[in-house]
mmCIF file of C-alpha atoms in Angstrom:
data_model
loop_
_atom_site.group_PDB
_atom_site.id
_atom_site.type_symbol
_atom_site.label_atom_id
_atom_site.label_comp_id
_atom_site.label_asym_id
_atom_site.label_seq_id
_atom_site.Cartn_x
_atom_site.Cartn_y
_atom_site.Cartn_z
ATOM 1 C CA MET A 1418 -14.605 63.193 -69.384
ATOM 2 C CA ALA A 1419 -14.929 61.218 -72.623
ATOM 3 C CA ASN A 1420 -11.909 59.181 -71.584
ATOM 4 C CA ASP A 1421 -13.681 58.169 -68.335
ATOM 5 C CA LYS A 1422 -16.826 57.197 -70.275
ATOM 6 C CA SER A 1423 -14.845 54.941 -72.617
ATOM 7 C CA GLN A 1424 -13.071 53.340 -69.612
ATOM 8 C CA LYS A 1425 -16.465 52.538 -68.007
ATOM 9 C CA GLU A 1426 -17.749 51.046 -71.271
ATOM 10 C CA LYS A 1427 -14.664 48.882 -71.602
ATOM 11 C CA SER A 1428 -14.916 47.625 -68.043
ATOM 12 C CA MET A 1429 -18.662 46.842 -68.482
ATOM 13 C CA LEU A 1430 -17.899 44.984 -71.746
ATOM 14 C CA LEU A 1431 -15.122 43.030 -70.044
ATOM 15 C CA ALA A 1432 -17.457 42.074 -67.148
ATOM 16 C CA LEU A 1433 -20.159 40.938 -69.641
ATOM 17 C CA LEU A 1434 -17.630 38.816 -71.555
ATOM 18 C CA LEU A 1435 -16.432 37.208 -68.298
ATOM 19 C CA PHE A 1436 -20.050 36.432 -67.318
ATOM 20 C CA LEU A 1437 -20.784 34.810 -70.712
ATOM 21 C CA ALA A 1438 -17.562 32.778 -70.573
ATOM 22 C CA ALA A 1439 -18.464 31.532 -67.052
ATOM 23 C CA GLY A 1440 -21.954 30.524 -68.239
ATOM 24 C CA GLY A 1441 -20.440 28.678 -71.193
ATOM 25 C CA LEU A 1442 -18.071 26.722 -68.926
ATOM 26 C CA ILE A 1443 -20.920 25.761 -66.565
ATOM 27 C CA PHE A 1444 -23.040 24.608 -69.491
ATOM 28 C CA ALA A 1445 -20.185 22.561 -70.960
ATOM 29 C CA TYR A 1446 -19.503 20.912 -67.572
ATOM 30 C CA LEU A 1447 -23.120 19.958 -67.015
ATOM 31 C CA GLY A 1448 -23.521 18.662 -70.581
ATOM 32 C CA GLY A 1449 -20.320 16.633 -70.212
ATOM 33 C CA ASP A 1450 -21.603 14.910 -67.045
ATOM 34 C CA SER A 1451 -24.616 13.484 -68.879
ATOM 35 C CA LYS A 1452 -22.324 12.006 -71.524
ATOM 36 C CA ARG A 1453 -19.965 10.548 -68.940
ATOM 37 C CA LYS A 1454 -22.611 8.666 -66.992
ATOM 38 C CA PRO A 1455 -22.307 4.888 -67.449
ATOM 39 C CA SER A 1456 -25.059 3.015 -69.152
ATOM 40 C CA GLY A 1457 -28.025 1.806 -67.055
ATOM 41 C CA THR A 1458 -27.195 -1.938 -67.159
ATOM 42 C CA ALA A 1459 -23.586 -1.478 -65.987
ATOM 43 C CA ALA A 1460 -24.707 0.721 -63.091
ATOM 44 C CA VAL A 1461 -27.369 -1.831 -62.059
ATOM 45 C CA ALA A 1462 -24.849 -4.666 -62.176
ATOM 46 C CA LYS A 1463 -22.389 -2.706 -59.941
ATOM 47 C CA THR A 1464 -25.113 -1.879 -57.454
ATOM 48 C CA LYS A 1465 -26.266 -5.516 -57.230
ATOM 49 C CA LYS A 1466 -22.700 -6.747 -56.735
ATOM 50 C CA PHE A 1467 -22.155 -4.202 -53.976
ATOM 51 C CA GLU A 1468 -25.436 -5.136 -52.238
ATOM 52 C CA GLN A 1469 -24.548 -8.818 -52.415
ATOM 53 C CA SER A 1470 -21.151 -8.302 -50.783
ATOM 54 C CA VAL A 1471 -22.682 -6.157 -48.024
ATOM 55 C CA ASN A 1472 -25.395 -8.744 -47.388
ATOM 56 C CA ARG A 1473 -22.832 -11.556 -47.261
ATOM 57 C CA HIS A 1474 -20.693 -9.615 -44.758
ATOM 58 C CA LEU A 1475 -23.769 -8.899 -42.545
ATOM 59 C CA MET A 1476 -24.788 -12.556 -42.675
ATOM 60 C CA LEU A 1477 -21.301 -13.757 -41.636
ATOM 61 C CA THR A 1478 -21.154 -11.233 -38.798
ATOM 62 C CA ASN A 1479 -24.574 -12.396 -37.472
ATOM 63 C CA GLU A 1480 -23.441 -16.021 -37.612
ATOM 64 C CA ARG A 1481 -20.243 -15.235 -35.709
ATOM 65 C CA MET A 1482 -22.256 -13.380 -33.044
ATOM 66 C CA GLU A 1483 -24.635 -16.311 -32.658
ATOM 67 C CA LEU A 1484 -21.751 -18.796 -32.318
ATOM 68 C CA GLU A 1485 -20.121 -16.595 -29.671
ATOM 69 C CA LYS A 1486 -23.406 -16.398 -27.717
ATOM 70 C CA GLN A 1487 -23.786 -20.206 -27.797
ATOM 71 C CA ARG A 1488 -20.160 -20.741 -26.705
ATOM 72 C CA MET A 1489 -20.632 -18.306 -23.726
ATOM 73 C CA ALA A 1490 -23.919 -20.075 -22.788
ATOM 74 C CA LEU A 1491 -22.117 -23.470 -22.794
ATOM 75 C CA GLU A 1492 -19.302 -22.127 -20.613
ATOM 76 C CA ASN A 1493 -21.787 -20.588 -18.160
ATOM 77 C CA ALA A 1494 -23.714 -23.898 -18.004
ATOM 78 C CA LYS A 1495 -20.503 -25.783 -17.227
ATOM 79 C CA ILE A 1496 -19.610 -23.377 -14.399
ATOM 80 C CA LEU A 1497 -23.159 -23.523 -12.927
ATOM 81 C CA ASN A 1498 -23.363 -27.338 -13.090
ATOM 82 C CA ASN A 1499 -19.919 -27.806 -11.538
ATOM 83 C CA PRO A 1500 -20.512 -28.438 -7.746
ATOM 84 C CA LEU A 1501 -18.331 -26.542 -5.310
ATOM 85 C CA SER A 1502 -17.384 -29.793 -3.513
ATOM 86 C CA ALA A 1503 -15.482 -30.837 -6.616
ATOM 87 C CA THR A 1504 -12.763 -28.363 -5.800
ATOM 88 C CA ARG A 1505 -10.178 -29.939 -3.527
ATOM 89 C CA PRO A 1506 -8.428 -27.967 -0.812
ATOM 90 C CA GLN A 1507 -4.744 -27.481 -1.220
ATOM 91 C CA LYS A 1508 -2.390 -29.324 1.040
ATOM 92 C CA ALA A 1509 -1.238 -27.319 4.050
ATOM 93 C CA TYR A 1510 2.344 -26.158 4.129
ATOM 94 C CA THR A 1511 4.654 -28.363 6.111
ATOM 95 C CA ASN A 1512 8.082 -27.322 7.235
ATOM 96 C CA ASP A 1513 9.771 -30.701 6.846
ATOM 97 C CA ASP A 1514 12.109 -29.508 9.638
ATOM 98 C CA ARG A 1515 14.352 -27.740 7.164
ATOM 99 C CA LEU A 1516 13.714 -24.240 8.571
ATOM 100 C CA ASP A 1517 13.839 -23.057 12.186
ATOM 101 C CA LEU A 1518 10.543 -21.276 12.710
ATOM 102 C CA SER A 1519 10.857 -20.897 16.481
ATOM 103 C CA SER A 1520 10.666 -17.369 17.898
ATOM 104 C CA ASP A 1521 13.926 -15.485 18.507
ATOM 105 C CA THR A 1522 14.466 -15.052 22.239
ATOM 106 C CA ARG A 1523 17.368 -12.631 21.963
ATOM 107 C CA ALA A 1524 15.077 -9.582 22.252
ATOM 108 C CA ALA A 1525 13.597 -10.929 25.486
ATOM 109 C CA ASP A 1526 17.089 -11.619 26.809
ATOM 110 C CA VAL A 1527 18.249 -8.055 26.069
ATOM 111 C CA ALA A 1528 15.133 -6.574 27.740
ATOM 112 C CA LYS A 1529 15.738 -8.796 30.791
ATOM 113 C CA ASP A 1530 19.387 -7.637 30.975
ATOM 114 C CA LEU A 1531 18.311 -3.990 30.839
ATOM 115 C CA GLY A 1532 15.895 -4.532 33.722
ATOM 116 C CA ARG A 1533 12.774 -4.256 31.678
ATOM 117 C CA GLY A 1534 10.138 -6.867 32.128
ATOM 118 C CA PRO A 1535 7.930 -8.359 29.421
ATOM 119 C CA ARG A 1536 5.852 -5.859 27.534
ATOM 120 C CA GLN A 1537 2.380 -5.512 28.931
ATOM 121 C CA GLU A 1538 -0.464 -3.788 27.192
ATOM 122 C CA GLU A 1539 -2.462 -1.475 29.364
ATOM 123 C CA ILE A 1540 -6.167 -2.318 29.106
ATOM 124 C CA ILE A 1541 -8.389 0.724 29.719
ATOM 125 C CA SER A 1542 -12.130 0.562 29.984
ATOM 126 C CA PRO A 1543 -14.343 3.171 28.309
ATOM 127 C CA HIS A 1544 -15.256 4.581 31.747
ATOM 128 C CA ASP A 1545 -11.557 5.160 32.516
ATOM 129 C CA VAL A 1546 -11.013 6.827 29.134
ATOM 130 C CA VAL A 1547 -13.895 9.282 29.824
ATOM 131 C CA GLN A 1548 -12.656 9.970 33.362
ATOM 132 C CA LYS A 1549 -9.144 10.605 32.073
ATOM 133 C CA GLU A 1550 -10.447 13.094 29.476
ATOM 134 C CA ILE A 1551 -12.530 14.900 32.106
ATOM 135 C CA PHE A 1552 -9.479 15.110 34.418
ATOM 136 C CA ASN A 1553 -7.257 16.436 31.607
ATOM 137 C CA GLU A 1554 -9.823 19.082 30.646
ATOM 138 C CA GLU A 1555 -10.180 20.219 34.276
ATOM 139 C CA LEU A 1556 -6.393 20.375 34.704
ATOM 140 C CA ALA A 1557 -6.032 22.420 31.479
ATOM 141 C CA ARG A 1558 -8.788 24.809 32.706
ATOM 142 C CA GLN A 1559 -7.073 25.258 36.088
ATOM 143 C CA GLN A 1560 -3.710 25.942 34.384
ATOM 144 C CA SER A 1561 -5.324 28.462 32.032
ATOM 145 C CA GLN A 1562 -6.979 30.247 34.960
ATOM 146 C CA ALA A 1563 -3.702 30.345 36.952
ATOM 147 C CA TYR A 1564 -1.912 31.780 33.904
ATOM 148 C CA ARG A 1565 -4.540 34.495 33.446
ATOM 149 C CA GLU A 1566 -4.416 35.468 37.144
ATOM 150 C CA GLU A 1567 -0.602 35.706 37.099
ATOM 151 C CA TYR A 1568 -0.669 37.687 33.885
ATOM 152 C CA ALA A 1569 -3.262 40.134 35.351
ATOM 153 C CA ARG A 1570 -1.209 40.481 38.569
ATOM 154 C CA GLN A 1571 1.924 41.337 36.603
ATOM 155 C CA PHE A 1572 -0.005 43.750 34.386
ATOM 156 C CA VAL A 1573 -1.409 45.655 37.396
ATOM 157 C CA GLU A 1574 2.020 45.664 39.079
ATOM 158 C CA ASN A 1575 3.808 46.979 35.981
ATOM 159 C CA ALA A 1576 1.116 49.684 35.561
ATOM 160 C CA ARG A 1577 1.588 50.725 39.250
ATOM 161 C CA ARG A 1578 5.341 50.969 38.731
ATOM 162 C CA GLY A 1579 4.739 52.985 35.593
ATOM 163 C CA GLY A 1580 2.604 55.477 37.520
ATOM 164 C CA TYR A 1581 -0.938 54.209 36.993
ATOM 165 C CA LYS A 1582 -3.453 52.414 39.174
ATOM 166 C CA VAL A 1583 -5.331 49.922 36.991
ATOM 167 C CA LYS A 1584 -8.535 48.141 38.031
ATOM 168 C CA LEU A 1585 -9.591 44.988 36.108
ATOM 169 C CA SER A 1586 -12.960 43.276 35.848
ATOM 170 C CA GLU A 1587 -13.670 40.197 37.985
ATOM 171 C CA ASP A 1588 -13.010 37.788 35.100
ATOM 172 C CA LEU A 1589 -9.707 39.703 34.343
ATOM 173 C CA SER A 1590 -10.739 40.186 30.712
ATOM 174 C CA ARG A 1591 -10.871 44.023 30.531
ATOM 175 C CA VAL A 1592 -9.658 47.181 32.209
ATOM 176 C CA ILE A 1593 -12.347 49.012 34.172
ATOM 177 C CA SER A 1594 -10.469 52.114 35.290
ATOM 178 C CA VAL A 1595 -7.020 53.733 35.119
ATOM 179 C CA THR A 1596 -5.903 56.469 37.573
ATOM 180 C CA PRO A 1597 -2.443 58.138 37.590
ATOM 181 C CA ILE A 1598 -0.407 57.861 40.805
ATOM 182 C CA ARG A 1599 1.448 60.941 42.079
ATOM 183 C CA ASN A 1600 4.787 59.374 43.071
ATOM 184 C CA PRO A 1601 5.494 56.271 40.950
ATOM 185 C CA SER A 1602 8.565 54.204 41.726
ATOM 186 C CA ALA A 1603 11.663 54.953 39.695
ATOM 187 C CA ASP A 1604 12.017 51.386 38.431
ATOM 188 C CA PHE A 1605 9.175 49.666 36.540
ATOM 189 C CA GLN A 1606 8.529 46.612 34.392
ATOM 190 C CA VAL A 1607 6.493 46.333 31.220
ATOM 191 C CA PHE A 1608 5.141 42.843 30.754
ATOM 192 C CA GLU A 1609 5.113 41.638 27.145
ATOM 193 C CA GLY A 1610 4.022 38.117 26.263
ATOM 194 C CA ALA A 1611 6.295 35.526 27.860
ATOM 195 C CA GLY A 1612 9.061 37.907 29.041
ATOM 196 C CA SER A 1613 9.432 41.294 30.652
ATOM 197 C CA ILE A 1614 11.366 44.480 29.758
ATOM 198 C CA ARG A 1615 12.916 46.604 32.444
ATOM 199 C CA GLY A 1616 13.227 50.355 32.084
ATOM 200 C CA SER A 1617 13.376 53.612 33.936
ATOM 201 C CA GLN A 1618 10.924 56.511 33.896
#
């Protein structure tokens, strides 16, 4: 117990000594700074010299900027005062008969030999374009309707062969009723997509 008490006293004494040593170092450092500061006249001379160099640099920069502005203004004035008629057109290119620039007729000769006439572009009016689109849409609708009717016919036929009587709606989109048949045929088809599968019951 006494040993613990002496250990605590030693550690407190050590902490106090460290605190005092740190305070002494700080005091010495701050006191040394005041001694190291240059005299007032030398500091003022350095500051003045620095200010003069900065001012001289700023003055030179401003002069350069002013000269650049004046030079740009002169160039702009020259461009604006220069009339467009002063520019002369360049001389047109002349062949001097050194190159043969005539069109090559070999392609036309080959087309003629193959029995093909000159190429003619078909000119279609807007009315013809609209009529052609209407015709194509009507043709596509008729083909779609014919496909649906044939698909429905095959579906009903395959169901009959499989032993069921199927009734479809008028637009062929859904099955209304399904009734089994007593004596279905022995051979039937099941229609799937684009092809059919044959099988026996």
